[in-house]
mmCIF file of C-alpha atoms in Angstrom:
data_model
loop_
_atom_site.group_PDB
_atom_site.id
_atom_site.type_symbol
_atom_site.label_atom_id
_atom_site.label_comp_id
_atom_site.label_asym_id
_atom_site.label_seq_id
_atom_site.Cartn_x
_atom_site.Cartn_y
_atom_site.Cartn_z
ATOM 1 C CA GLU A 281 -0.696 -8.732 17.587
ATOM 2 C CA ALA A 282 2.770 -8.205 16.161
ATOM 3 C CA GLY A 283 2.929 -6.316 12.892
ATOM 4 C CA VAL A 284 4.964 -6.913 9.753
ATOM 5 C CA ALA A 285 8.654 -6.746 10.575
ATOM 6 C CA GLN A 286 11.248 -5.559 8.077
ATOM 7 C CA SER A 287 14.987 -5.115 8.249
ATOM 8 C CA PRO A 288 17.190 -3.265 7.796
ATOM 9 C CA ARG A 289 15.458 0.067 8.178
ATOM 10 C CA TYR A 290 18.032 1.901 6.063
ATOM 11 C CA LYS A 291 20.691 0.754 3.616
ATOM 12 C CA ILE A 292 23.225 2.703 1.609
ATOM 13 C CA ILE A 293 25.203 0.949 -1.101
ATOM 14 C CA GLU A 294 27.147 1.818 -4.224
ATOM 15 C CA LYS A 295 25.884 0.946 -7.660
ATOM 16 C CA ARG A 296 26.677 -2.564 -8.826
ATOM 17 C CA GLN A 297 26.738 -3.845 -5.247
ATOM 18 C CA SER A 298 24.190 -6.342 -3.993
ATOM 19 C CA VAL A 299 21.680 -5.922 -1.173
ATOM 20 C CA ALA A 300 19.072 -8.039 0.584
ATOM 21 C CA PHE A 301 15.961 -7.133 2.536
ATOM 22 C CA TRP A 302 14.117 -9.325 4.998
ATOM 23 C CA CYS A 303 10.434 -9.485 5.898
ATOM 24 C CA ASN A 304 8.536 -11.387 8.569
ATOM 25 C CA PRO A 305 4.780 -11.174 7.970
ATOM 26 C CA ILE A 306 1.983 -11.325 10.501
ATOM 27 C CA SER A 307 1.623 -14.826 11.856
ATOM 28 C CA GLY A 308 -0.830 -16.907 9.862
ATOM 29 C CA HIS A 309 -0.985 -14.581 6.871
ATOM 30 C CA ALA A 310 -0.821 -16.601 3.696
ATOM 31 C CA THR A 311 -0.176 -13.773 1.259
ATOM 32 C CA LEU A 312 2.988 -11.695 1.213
ATOM 33 C CA TYR A 313 3.772 -8.733 -1.039
ATOM 34 C CA TRP A 314 6.855 -6.704 -1.867
ATOM 35 C CA TYR A 315 6.250 -3.168 -3.090
ATOM 36 C CA GLN A 316 8.718 -0.582 -4.343
ATOM 37 C CA GLN A 317 7.971 3.061 -3.581
ATOM 38 C CA ILE A 318 9.971 5.730 -5.364
ATOM 39 C CA LEU A 319 9.922 9.182 -3.766
ATOM 40 C CA GLY A 320 6.722 11.051 -4.582
ATOM 41 C CA GLN A 321 4.923 8.022 -6.022
ATOM 42 C CA GLY A 322 2.545 5.412 -4.700
ATOM 43 C CA PRO A 323 3.800 1.900 -3.934
ATOM 44 C CA LYS A 324 4.282 -0.385 -6.936
ATOM 45 C CA LEU A 325 3.925 -4.149 -6.617
ATOM 46 C CA LEU A 326 7.096 -6.119 -7.331
ATOM 47 C CA ILE A 327 6.058 -9.627 -6.340
ATOM 48 C CA GLN A 328 3.245 -11.422 -4.563
ATOM 49 C CA PHE A 329 3.477 -14.781 -2.806
ATOM 50 C CA GLN A 330 0.668 -17.091 -1.782
ATOM 51 C CA ASN A 331 2.203 -19.295 0.913
ATOM 52 C CA ASN A 332 5.563 -20.114 -0.690
ATOM 53 C CA GLY A 333 4.415 -19.904 -4.309
ATOM 54 C CA VAL A 334 4.707 -16.871 -6.586
ATOM 55 C CA VAL A 335 1.343 -15.455 -7.673
ATOM 56 C CA ASP A 336 2.495 -12.377 -9.570
ATOM 57 C CA ASP A 337 6.015 -11.263 -10.426
ATOM 58 C CA SER A 338 5.177 -9.514 -13.687
ATOM 59 C CA GLN A 339 6.694 -6.194 -12.546
ATOM 60 C CA LEU A 340 9.817 -7.647 -10.966
ATOM 61 C CA PRO A 341 12.994 -6.803 -12.940
ATOM 62 C CA LYS A 342 14.145 -10.372 -12.983
ATOM 63 C CA ASP A 343 17.564 -9.638 -14.427
ATOM 64 C CA ARG A 344 18.560 -8.069 -11.119
ATOM 65 C CA PHE A 345 15.810 -8.673 -8.560
ATOM 66 C CA SER A 346 14.988 -11.973 -6.913
ATOM 67 C CA ALA A 347 12.747 -12.950 -4.039
ATOM 68 C CA GLU A 348 11.920 -16.044 -2.110
ATOM 69 C CA ARG A 349 9.607 -17.037 0.678
ATOM 70 C CA LEU A 350 10.954 -19.979 2.562
ATOM 71 C CA LYS A 351 8.423 -22.340 4.147
ATOM 72 C CA GLY A 352 5.661 -19.842 3.400
ATOM 73 C CA VAL A 353 6.663 -17.499 6.217
ATOM 74 C CA ASP A 354 9.658 -15.115 6.036
ATOM 75 C CA SER A 355 10.724 -13.591 2.761
ATOM 76 C CA THR A 356 13.861 -12.007 1.344
ATOM 77 C CA LEU A 357 14.170 -9.636 -1.589
ATOM 78 C CA LYS A 358 17.566 -9.292 -3.260
ATOM 79 C CA ILE A 359 18.969 -6.842 -5.759
ATOM 80 C CA GLN A 360 22.140 -7.784 -7.630
ATOM 81 C CA PRO A 361 23.634 -5.641 -9.060
ATOM 82 C CA ALA A 362 21.962 -2.448 -7.854
ATOM 83 C CA LYS A 363 21.425 0.561 -10.099
ATOM 84 C CA LEU A 364 20.930 4.197 -9.187
ATOM 85 C CA GLU A 365 17.247 3.974 -10.124
ATOM 86 C CA ASP A 366 16.708 1.281 -7.478
ATOM 87 C CA SER A 367 16.871 3.973 -4.796
ATOM 88 C CA ALA A 368 13.474 3.677 -3.139
ATOM 89 C CA VAL A 369 11.607 2.383 -0.107
ATOM 90 C CA TYR A 370 10.922 -1.336 -0.246
ATOM 91 C CA LEU A 371 7.720 -2.221 1.545
ATOM 92 C CA CYS A 372 6.607 -5.646 2.648
ATOM 93 C CA ALA A 373 2.935 -6.336 3.314
ATOM 94 C CA SER A 374 0.867 -9.362 4.271
ATOM 95 C CA SER A 375 -2.790 -10.324 4.236
ATOM 96 C CA PRO A 376 -4.779 -13.304 5.465
ATOM 97 C CA GLY A 377 -5.475 -15.000 2.137
ATOM 98 C CA PRO A 378 -7.424 -14.845 -1.113
ATOM 99 C CA ASP A 379 -10.765 -16.332 -0.273
ATOM 100 C CA ARG A 380 -12.315 -14.144 2.361
ATOM 101 C CA GLY A 381 -14.227 -11.590 0.333
ATOM 102 C CA ALA A 382 -13.706 -7.888 0.751
ATOM 103 C CA THR A 383 -12.039 -8.162 4.132
ATOM 104 C CA ASN A 384 -9.193 -9.982 2.490
ATOM 105 C CA GLU A 385 -8.082 -6.746 0.891
ATOM 106 C CA LYS A 386 -6.896 -5.399 4.205
ATOM 107 C CA LEU A 387 -3.153 -5.345 3.750
ATOM 108 C CA PHE A 388 -0.810 -4.823 6.673
ATOM 109 C CA PHE A 389 2.429 -3.055 5.809
ATOM 110 C CA GLY A 390 5.791 -2.927 7.482
ATOM 111 C CA SER A 391 7.686 0.343 7.849
ATOM 112 C CA GLY A 392 9.881 -0.450 4.874
ATOM 113 C CA THR A 393 13.577 -0.409 4.045
ATOM 114 C CA GLN A 394 14.904 2.822 2.588
ATOM 115 C CA LEU A 395 17.587 2.028 0.018
ATOM 116 C CA SER A 396 19.988 4.624 -1.313
ATOM 117 C CA VAL A 397 22.189 3.616 -4.241
ATOM 118 C CA LEU A 398 25.141 5.957 -4.767
ATOM 119 C CA ASP B 72 -9.728 -2.367 -11.584
ATOM 120 C CA ALA B 73 -11.404 1.017 -12.064
ATOM 121 C CA LYS B 74 -9.194 4.086 -12.384
ATOM 122 C CA THR B 75 -9.410 6.681 -9.613
ATOM 123 C CA THR B 76 -8.732 10.412 -9.643
ATOM 124 C CA GLN B 77 -7.725 12.316 -6.525
ATOM 125 C CA PRO B 78 -6.518 15.879 -5.983
ATOM 126 C CA PRO B 79 -2.751 15.876 -5.431
ATOM 127 C CA SER B 80 -2.918 17.900 -2.227
ATOM 128 C CA MET B 81 -5.298 19.436 0.308
ATOM 129 C CA ASP B 82 -5.031 21.483 3.486
ATOM 130 C CA CYS B 83 -7.249 21.281 6.551
ATOM 131 C CA ALA B 84 -7.308 23.162 9.836
ATOM 132 C CA GLU B 85 -6.758 21.136 12.977
ATOM 133 C CA GLY B 86 -10.058 20.223 14.633
ATOM 134 C CA ARG B 87 -12.054 20.675 11.476
ATOM 135 C CA ALA B 88 -13.420 17.934 9.244
ATOM 136 C CA ALA B 89 -11.196 16.826 6.381
ATOM 137 C CA ASN B 90 -13.129 15.763 3.288
ATOM 138 C CA LEU B 91 -11.041 13.904 0.738
ATOM 139 C CA PRO B 92 -12.708 13.293 -2.632
ATOM 140 C CA CYS B 93 -12.142 10.451 -5.059
ATOM 141 C CA ASN B 94 -13.574 10.102 -8.527
ATOM 142 C CA HIS B 95 -14.110 6.595 -9.900
ATOM 143 C CA SER B 96 -16.552 7.146 -12.749
ATOM 144 C CA THR B 97 -15.801 3.772 -14.409
ATOM 145 C CA ILE B 98 -16.497 1.705 -11.304
ATOM 146 C CA SER B 99 -18.302 -1.587 -11.842
ATOM 147 C CA GLY B 100 -21.117 -2.955 -9.732
ATOM 148 C CA ASN B 101 -18.937 -5.482 -7.935
ATOM 149 C CA GLU B 102 -16.024 -3.162 -7.183
ATOM 150 C CA TYR B 103 -15.322 -1.903 -3.695
ATOM 151 C CA VAL B 104 -13.811 1.419 -2.700
ATOM 152 C CA TYR B 105 -10.842 1.173 -0.327
ATOM 153 C CA TRP B 106 -8.960 3.903 1.458
ATOM 154 C CA TYR B 107 -5.441 3.643 2.831
ATOM 155 C CA ARG B 108 -3.188 6.322 4.213
ATOM 156 C CA GLN B 109 0.576 6.615 4.520
ATOM 157 C CA ILE B 110 2.124 8.693 7.239
ATOM 158 C CA HIS B 111 5.677 9.871 6.614
ATOM 159 C CA SER B 112 8.288 7.109 6.981
ATOM 160 C CA GLN B 113 5.653 4.420 7.513
ATOM 161 C CA GLY B 114 3.948 1.858 5.312
ATOM 162 C CA PRO B 115 0.361 2.412 4.141
ATOM 163 C CA GLN B 116 -2.367 1.779 6.691
ATOM 164 C CA TYR B 117 -5.883 0.519 5.952
ATOM 165 C CA ILE B 118 -8.614 3.001 6.848
ATOM 166 C CA ILE B 119 -11.976 1.833 5.543
ATOM 167 C CA HIS B 120 -13.754 0.252 2.600
ATOM 168 C CA GLY B 121 -17.301 0.104 1.199
ATOM 169 C CA LEU B 122 -19.452 -1.053 -1.693
ATOM 170 C CA LYS B 123 -22.663 0.979 -1.815
ATOM 171 C CA ASN B 124 -23.634 2.107 1.631
ATOM 172 C CA ASN B 125 -21.898 4.721 3.676
ATOM 173 C CA GLU B 126 -19.494 3.244 6.191
ATOM 174 C CA THR B 127 -18.075 4.496 9.470
ATOM 175 C CA ASN B 128 -15.431 3.161 11.785
ATOM 176 C CA GLU B 129 -13.248 4.554 14.524
ATOM 177 C CA MET B 130 -10.943 6.233 12.033
ATOM 178 C CA ALA B 131 -13.195 7.756 9.403
ATOM 179 C CA SER B 132 -16.428 7.791 7.445
ATOM 180 C CA LEU B 133 -16.822 6.833 3.804
ATOM 181 C CA ILE B 134 -19.573 8.443 1.767
ATOM 182 C CA ILE B 135 -20.296 6.861 -1.621
ATOM 183 C CA THR B 136 -22.603 8.677 -4.040
ATOM 184 C CA GLU B 137 -25.748 6.910 -5.176
ATOM 185 C CA ASP B 138 -24.357 6.339 -8.674
ATOM 186 C CA ARG B 139 -21.092 5.132 -7.068
ATOM 187 C CA LYS B 140 -19.010 7.267 -9.397
ATOM 188 C CA SER B 141 -17.369 9.173 -6.583
ATOM 189 C CA SER B 142 -16.740 8.938 -2.883
ATOM 190 C CA THR B 143 -15.511 11.072 -0.014
ATOM 191 C CA LEU B 144 -13.411 10.052 2.943
ATOM 192 C CA ILE B 145 -14.236 12.131 5.994
ATOM 193 C CA LEU B 146 -11.959 12.591 8.981
ATOM 194 C CA PRO B 147 -14.406 14.282 11.359
ATOM 195 C CA HIS B 148 -11.923 16.110 13.593
ATOM 196 C CA ALA B 149 -8.544 16.228 11.893
ATOM 197 C CA THR B 150 -5.433 16.287 14.061
ATOM 198 C CA LEU B 151 -1.825 16.947 13.154
ATOM 199 C CA ARG B 152 -1.268 13.178 13.199
ATOM 200 C CA ASP B 153 -3.662 12.849 10.265
ATOM 201 C CA THR B 154 -1.134 14.575 8.006
ATOM 202 C CA ALA B 155 -0.437 11.872 5.427
ATOM 203 C CA VAL B 156 -0.943 10.733 1.849
ATOM 204 C CA TYR B 157 -4.403 9.221 1.366
ATOM 205 C CA TYR B 158 -4.953 6.611 -1.337
ATOM 206 C CA CYS B 159 -8.330 5.745 -2.852
ATOM 207 C CA ILE B 160 -8.340 2.308 -4.513
ATOM 208 C CA VAL B 161 -11.157 0.632 -6.389
ATOM 209 C CA ARG B 162 -11.169 -3.072 -7.104
ATOM 210 C CA VAL B 163 -13.232 -6.205 -7.179
ATOM 211 C CA ALA B 164 -13.309 -7.867 -3.790
ATOM 212 C CA SER B 165 -12.830 -11.372 -5.025
ATOM 213 C CA ALA B 166 -10.366 -10.532 -7.777
ATOM 214 C CA GLY B 167 -8.515 -13.746 -7.381
ATOM 215 C CA ARG B 168 -5.100 -13.102 -5.978
ATOM 216 C CA ARG B 169 -4.233 -9.748 -7.505
ATOM 217 C CA ALA B 170 -2.640 -7.192 -5.211
ATOM 218 C CA LEU B 171 -3.849 -3.642 -4.607
ATOM 219 C CA THR B 172 -2.693 -1.018 -7.098
ATOM 220 C CA PHE B 173 -1.837 2.361 -5.588
ATOM 221 C CA GLY B 174 -2.017 5.689 -7.426
ATOM 222 C CA SER B 175 -0.342 8.885 -6.303
ATOM 223 C CA GLY B 176 -2.981 9.732 -3.675
ATOM 224 C CA THR B 177 -3.838 13.038 -1.976
ATOM 225 C CA ARG B 178 -1.318 14.647 0.326
ATOM 226 C CA LEU B 179 -3.320 16.041 3.275
ATOM 227 C CA GLN B 180 -1.621 18.695 5.378
ATOM 228 C CA VAL B 181 -3.363 19.439 8.673
ATOM 229 C CA GLN B 182 -2.498 22.936 9.809
ATOM 230 C CA PRO B 183 -2.313 23.943 13.498
#
């Protein structure tokens, strides 16, 4: 079974530039998550999709961050314009769906995109 | 979701058992305990979860106290590849669609 794919693996940009990250979840997984992980901290949820609808984007800085999940499969996360404090690893995860009891909480993560904003 | 408390770091000798504690004194009756780990430069990886009974799988064992206010993740024979940050997460299984919330975890260093 293929895992969650993310690209690029690394990205270096200057502040005020824009950047986009791509995620391809595990086939058949209805739920897709984007997490931000700042060095030394645990991952923090940015946005959660159920199929192609947004379930939770309460912690997404909407003035600069946007995300979409086309056709309920792949997803892109964009930052425009980037700030220094956006330097972090951006993790994508997927899970089967919301209605399968405890086993639903098994999230599968990609390796992330490490973003450096200079 | 119940708050969890974990030590920030622990050391373990290679080949010995690693016992990682987690305190969740405010846990509710319908909340599960989940463990994930994150090896350097990788995304978090699911390890195990449980409600009341002790659980074991090919990766680890989970021991939950009778009052459910704390738990211990046991790696029976730690190897250098088990060096990682271990996250203990408590939440209701059928909590609608809310995502997992990660704390800072315990950084386990397995020493040769």
